[in-house]
Short mmCIF file of C-alpha atoms in Angstrom, two decimals:
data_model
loop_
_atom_site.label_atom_id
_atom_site.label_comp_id
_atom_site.label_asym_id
_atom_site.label_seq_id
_atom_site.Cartn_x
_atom_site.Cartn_y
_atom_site.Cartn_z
CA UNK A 19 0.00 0.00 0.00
CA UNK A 20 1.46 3.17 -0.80
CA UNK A 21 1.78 6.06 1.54
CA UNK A 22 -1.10 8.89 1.41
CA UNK A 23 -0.50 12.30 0.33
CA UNK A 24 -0.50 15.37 2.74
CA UNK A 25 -1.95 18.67 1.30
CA UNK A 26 -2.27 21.75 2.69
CA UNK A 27 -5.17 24.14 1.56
CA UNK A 28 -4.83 27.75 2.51
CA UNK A 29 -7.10 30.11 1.29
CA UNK A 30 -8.54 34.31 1.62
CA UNK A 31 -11.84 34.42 4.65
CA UNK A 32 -14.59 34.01 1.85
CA UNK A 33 -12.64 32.07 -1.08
CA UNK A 34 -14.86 28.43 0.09
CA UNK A 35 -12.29 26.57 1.54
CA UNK A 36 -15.37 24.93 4.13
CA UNK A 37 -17.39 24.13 0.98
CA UNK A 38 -14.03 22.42 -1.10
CA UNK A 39 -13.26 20.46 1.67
CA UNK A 40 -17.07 19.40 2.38
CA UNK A 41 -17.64 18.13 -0.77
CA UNK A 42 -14.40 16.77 -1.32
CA UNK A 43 -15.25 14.53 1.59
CA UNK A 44 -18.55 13.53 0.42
CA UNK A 45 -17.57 12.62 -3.14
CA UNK A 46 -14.05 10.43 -2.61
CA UNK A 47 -13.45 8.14 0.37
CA UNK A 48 -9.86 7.79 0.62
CA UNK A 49 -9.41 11.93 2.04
CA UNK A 50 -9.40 12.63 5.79
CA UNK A 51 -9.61 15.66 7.29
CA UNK A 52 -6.96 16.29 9.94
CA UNK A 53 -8.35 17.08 13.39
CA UNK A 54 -6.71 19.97 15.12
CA UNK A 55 -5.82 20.25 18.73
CA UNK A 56 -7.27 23.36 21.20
CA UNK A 57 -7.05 24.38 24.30
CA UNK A 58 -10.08 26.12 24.39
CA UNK A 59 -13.06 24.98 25.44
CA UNK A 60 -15.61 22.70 23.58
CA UNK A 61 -18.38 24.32 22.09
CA UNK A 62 -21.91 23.18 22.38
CA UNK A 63 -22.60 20.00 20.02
CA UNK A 64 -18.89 19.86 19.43
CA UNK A 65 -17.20 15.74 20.44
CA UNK A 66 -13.78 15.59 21.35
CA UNK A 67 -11.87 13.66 18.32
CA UNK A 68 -14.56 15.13 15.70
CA UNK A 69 -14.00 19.03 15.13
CA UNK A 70 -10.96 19.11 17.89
CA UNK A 71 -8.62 17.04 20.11
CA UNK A 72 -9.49 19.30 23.33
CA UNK A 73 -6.69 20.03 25.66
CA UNK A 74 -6.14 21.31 28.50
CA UNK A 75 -3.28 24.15 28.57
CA UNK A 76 -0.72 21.73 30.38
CA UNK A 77 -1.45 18.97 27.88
CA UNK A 78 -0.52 20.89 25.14
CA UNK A 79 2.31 21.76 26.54
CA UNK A 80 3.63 18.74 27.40
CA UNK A 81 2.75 17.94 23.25
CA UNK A 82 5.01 20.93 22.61
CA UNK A 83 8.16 19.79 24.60
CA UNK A 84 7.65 16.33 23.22
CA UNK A 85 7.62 17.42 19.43
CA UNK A 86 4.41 15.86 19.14
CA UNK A 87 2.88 18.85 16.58
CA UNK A 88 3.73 19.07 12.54
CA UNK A 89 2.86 23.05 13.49
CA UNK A 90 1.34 24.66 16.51
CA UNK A 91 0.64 28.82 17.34
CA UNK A 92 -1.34 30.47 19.87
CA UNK A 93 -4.08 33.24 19.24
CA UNK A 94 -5.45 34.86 21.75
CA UNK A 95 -5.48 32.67 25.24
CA UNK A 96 -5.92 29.77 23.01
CA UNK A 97 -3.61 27.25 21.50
CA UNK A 98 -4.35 25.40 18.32
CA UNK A 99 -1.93 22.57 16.59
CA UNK A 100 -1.97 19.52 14.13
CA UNK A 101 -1.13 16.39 15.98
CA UNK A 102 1.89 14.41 14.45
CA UNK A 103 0.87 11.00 15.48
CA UNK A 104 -2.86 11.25 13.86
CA UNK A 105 -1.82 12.87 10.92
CA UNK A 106 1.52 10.31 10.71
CA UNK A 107 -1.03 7.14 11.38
CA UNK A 108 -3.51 8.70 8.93
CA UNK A 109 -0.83 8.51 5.68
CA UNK A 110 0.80 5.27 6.58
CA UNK A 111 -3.09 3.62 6.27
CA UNK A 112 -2.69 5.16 2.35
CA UNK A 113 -4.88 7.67 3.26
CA UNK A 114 -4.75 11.33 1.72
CA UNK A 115 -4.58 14.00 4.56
CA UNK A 116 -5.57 17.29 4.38
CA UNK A 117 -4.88 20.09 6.75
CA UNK A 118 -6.84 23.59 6.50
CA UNK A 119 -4.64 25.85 7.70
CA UNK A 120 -3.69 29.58 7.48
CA UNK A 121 -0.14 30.63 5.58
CA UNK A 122 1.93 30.44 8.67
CA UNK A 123 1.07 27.00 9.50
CA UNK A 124 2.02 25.92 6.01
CA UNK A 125 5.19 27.14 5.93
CA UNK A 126 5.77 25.54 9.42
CA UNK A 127 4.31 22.61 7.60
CA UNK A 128 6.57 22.80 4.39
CA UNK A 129 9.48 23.34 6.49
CA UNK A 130 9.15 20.74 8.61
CA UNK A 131 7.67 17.46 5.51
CA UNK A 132 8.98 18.81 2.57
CA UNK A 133 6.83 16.71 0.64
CA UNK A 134 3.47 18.12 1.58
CA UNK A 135 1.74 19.72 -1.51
CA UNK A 136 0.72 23.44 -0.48
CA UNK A 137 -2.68 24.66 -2.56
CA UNK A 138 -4.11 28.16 -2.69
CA UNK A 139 -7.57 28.61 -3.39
CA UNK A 140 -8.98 32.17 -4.51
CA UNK A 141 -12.38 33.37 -6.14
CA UNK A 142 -11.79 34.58 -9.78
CA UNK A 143 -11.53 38.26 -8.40
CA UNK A 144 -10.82 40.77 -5.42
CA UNK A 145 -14.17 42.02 -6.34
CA UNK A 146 -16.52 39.02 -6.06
CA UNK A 147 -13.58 37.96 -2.80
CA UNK A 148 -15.61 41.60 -1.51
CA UNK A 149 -19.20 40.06 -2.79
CA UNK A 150 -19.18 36.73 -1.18
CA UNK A 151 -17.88 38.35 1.91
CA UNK A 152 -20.94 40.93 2.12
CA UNK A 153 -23.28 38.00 0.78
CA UNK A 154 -22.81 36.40 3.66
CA UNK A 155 -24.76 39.10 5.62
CA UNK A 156 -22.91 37.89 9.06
CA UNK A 157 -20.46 39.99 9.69
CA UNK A 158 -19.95 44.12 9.91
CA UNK A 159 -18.46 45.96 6.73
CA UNK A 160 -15.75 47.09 9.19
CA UNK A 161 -15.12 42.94 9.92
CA UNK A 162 -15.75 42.69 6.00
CA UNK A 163 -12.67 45.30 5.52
CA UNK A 164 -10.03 44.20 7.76
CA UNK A 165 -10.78 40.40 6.61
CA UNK A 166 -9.76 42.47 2.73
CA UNK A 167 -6.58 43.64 4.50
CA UNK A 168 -5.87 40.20 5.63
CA UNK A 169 -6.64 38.92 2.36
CA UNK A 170 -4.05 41.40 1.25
CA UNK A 171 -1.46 40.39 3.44
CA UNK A 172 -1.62 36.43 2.62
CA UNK A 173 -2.17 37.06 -1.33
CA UNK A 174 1.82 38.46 -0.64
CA UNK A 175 2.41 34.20 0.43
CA UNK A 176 0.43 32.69 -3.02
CA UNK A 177 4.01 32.41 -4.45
CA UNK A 178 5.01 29.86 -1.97
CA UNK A 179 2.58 27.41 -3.16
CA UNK A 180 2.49 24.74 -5.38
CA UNK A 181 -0.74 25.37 -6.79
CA UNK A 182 -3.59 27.40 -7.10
CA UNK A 183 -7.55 26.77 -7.38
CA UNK A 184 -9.38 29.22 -8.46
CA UNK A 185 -12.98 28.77 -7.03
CA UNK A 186 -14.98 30.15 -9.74
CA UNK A 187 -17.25 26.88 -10.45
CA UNK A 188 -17.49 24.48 -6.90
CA UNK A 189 -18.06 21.18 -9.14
CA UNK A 190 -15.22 21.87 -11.45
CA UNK A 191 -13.14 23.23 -8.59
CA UNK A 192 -13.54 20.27 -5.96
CA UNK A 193 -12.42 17.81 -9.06
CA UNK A 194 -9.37 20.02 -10.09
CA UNK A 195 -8.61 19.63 -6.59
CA UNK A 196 -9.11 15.74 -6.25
CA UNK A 197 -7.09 15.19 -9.74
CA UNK A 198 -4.19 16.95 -8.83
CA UNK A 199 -3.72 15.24 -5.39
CA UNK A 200 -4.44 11.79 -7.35
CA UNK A 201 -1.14 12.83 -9.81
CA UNK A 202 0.96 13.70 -6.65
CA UNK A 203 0.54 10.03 -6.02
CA UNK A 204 1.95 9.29 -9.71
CA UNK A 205 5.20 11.36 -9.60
CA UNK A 206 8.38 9.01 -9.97
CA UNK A 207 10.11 11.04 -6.65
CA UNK A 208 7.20 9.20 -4.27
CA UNK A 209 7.52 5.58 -6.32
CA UNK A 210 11.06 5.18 -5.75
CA UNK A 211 10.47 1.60 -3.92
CA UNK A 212 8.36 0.71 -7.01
CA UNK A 213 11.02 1.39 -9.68
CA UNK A 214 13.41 -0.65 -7.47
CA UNK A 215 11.21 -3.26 -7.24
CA UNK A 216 10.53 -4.02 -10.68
CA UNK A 217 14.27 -3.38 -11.73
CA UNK A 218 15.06 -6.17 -9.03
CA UNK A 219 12.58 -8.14 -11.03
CA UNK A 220 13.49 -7.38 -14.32
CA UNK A 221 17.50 -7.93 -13.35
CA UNK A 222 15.74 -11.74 -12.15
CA UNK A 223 14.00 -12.31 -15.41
CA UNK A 224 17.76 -11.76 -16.94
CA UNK A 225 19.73 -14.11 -15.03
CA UNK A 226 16.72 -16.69 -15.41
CA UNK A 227 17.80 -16.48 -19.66
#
């Protein structure tokens, strides 16, 4: 069985990460969403395992000193972090594991497994980024603003991808994003135990004429 892929997906407030990843999960079986760690409270209808590992600050800790997080950072009193050992267990079942996080985290991420596959996704335009935003009718156009200067700020980081998805069509967009993790799986740097193998068996084949 051959190891799963890890992919990042990073993405502006409003570009439809949620919505990629939701349908991505309904439509192929083999993805799995990591689970992050917090130390912040559970929410109501939240289950411990499901949307977080909960913690308690000392826990964590103890995680941190024992290199037991692929990236970790703290906002406000709270500490968030992708667990090694589910993420680790997750790929050597074959299973493709992806990890919404912000630009930061997938440097840390890139820095630390070289081999993780970094995607961008971004709506078609900084004007319909602005739409969907005030579509949304949740949040306060001063929110709505400083989410734009954010989006500013990480559209400086696209450049350390390796790809980009431009959300413009979900359908077309959720397949684009399937397909190109499926032809990370065919690239001749992650089949190196393959080619050996069938060299050794070719070499075999020889000696039997």
């Amino acid at each position: 069985m051959s190891r799963g892929i890890l992919t990042v997906i990073s993405g502006f407030s409003g570009s439809g990460k949620g919505t990629i990843m939701k349908a991505l999960l309904e439509r192929h079986q083999n993805y799995a969403l990591s689970v992050s760690a917090t130390t912040r409270s559970p929410r109501e209808g939240e289950v411990d395992g499901r949307e977080y590992f909960f913690k308690t600050k000392e826990e964590f800790q103890e995680m941190i000193s024992k290199n037991q997080f692929i990236e970790y950072a703290q906002y406000v009193d709270h500490y968030y972090g992708t667990p090694r050992g589910y993420v680790e267990r997750c790929l050597s079942e074959g299973r493709d594991v992806i990890l919404e996080i912000e630009v930061q985290g997938a440097r840390k991420v890139k820095e630390m497994i070289p081999e993780a596959v970094l995607v961008f996704v971004t709506p078609p335009s900084a004007r319909e980024l602005r739409e969907r935003l005030i579509g949304r009718g949740t949040e306060t156009m001063e929110v709505i603003e400083s989410r734009l200067s954010r989006a500013s700020e990480e559209a400086a980081a696209m450049k350390d991808y390796d790809y980009l998805l431009i959300n413009d069509d979900l359908d077309q967009c959720v397949e684009a994003f399937h397909e190109l993790i499926q032809s990370e799986r065919c690239k001749m740097e992650r089949n190196r135990e393959f080619q050996e193998k069938i060299q050794e068996e070719l070499k075999e084949f020889l000696k039997g004429e």
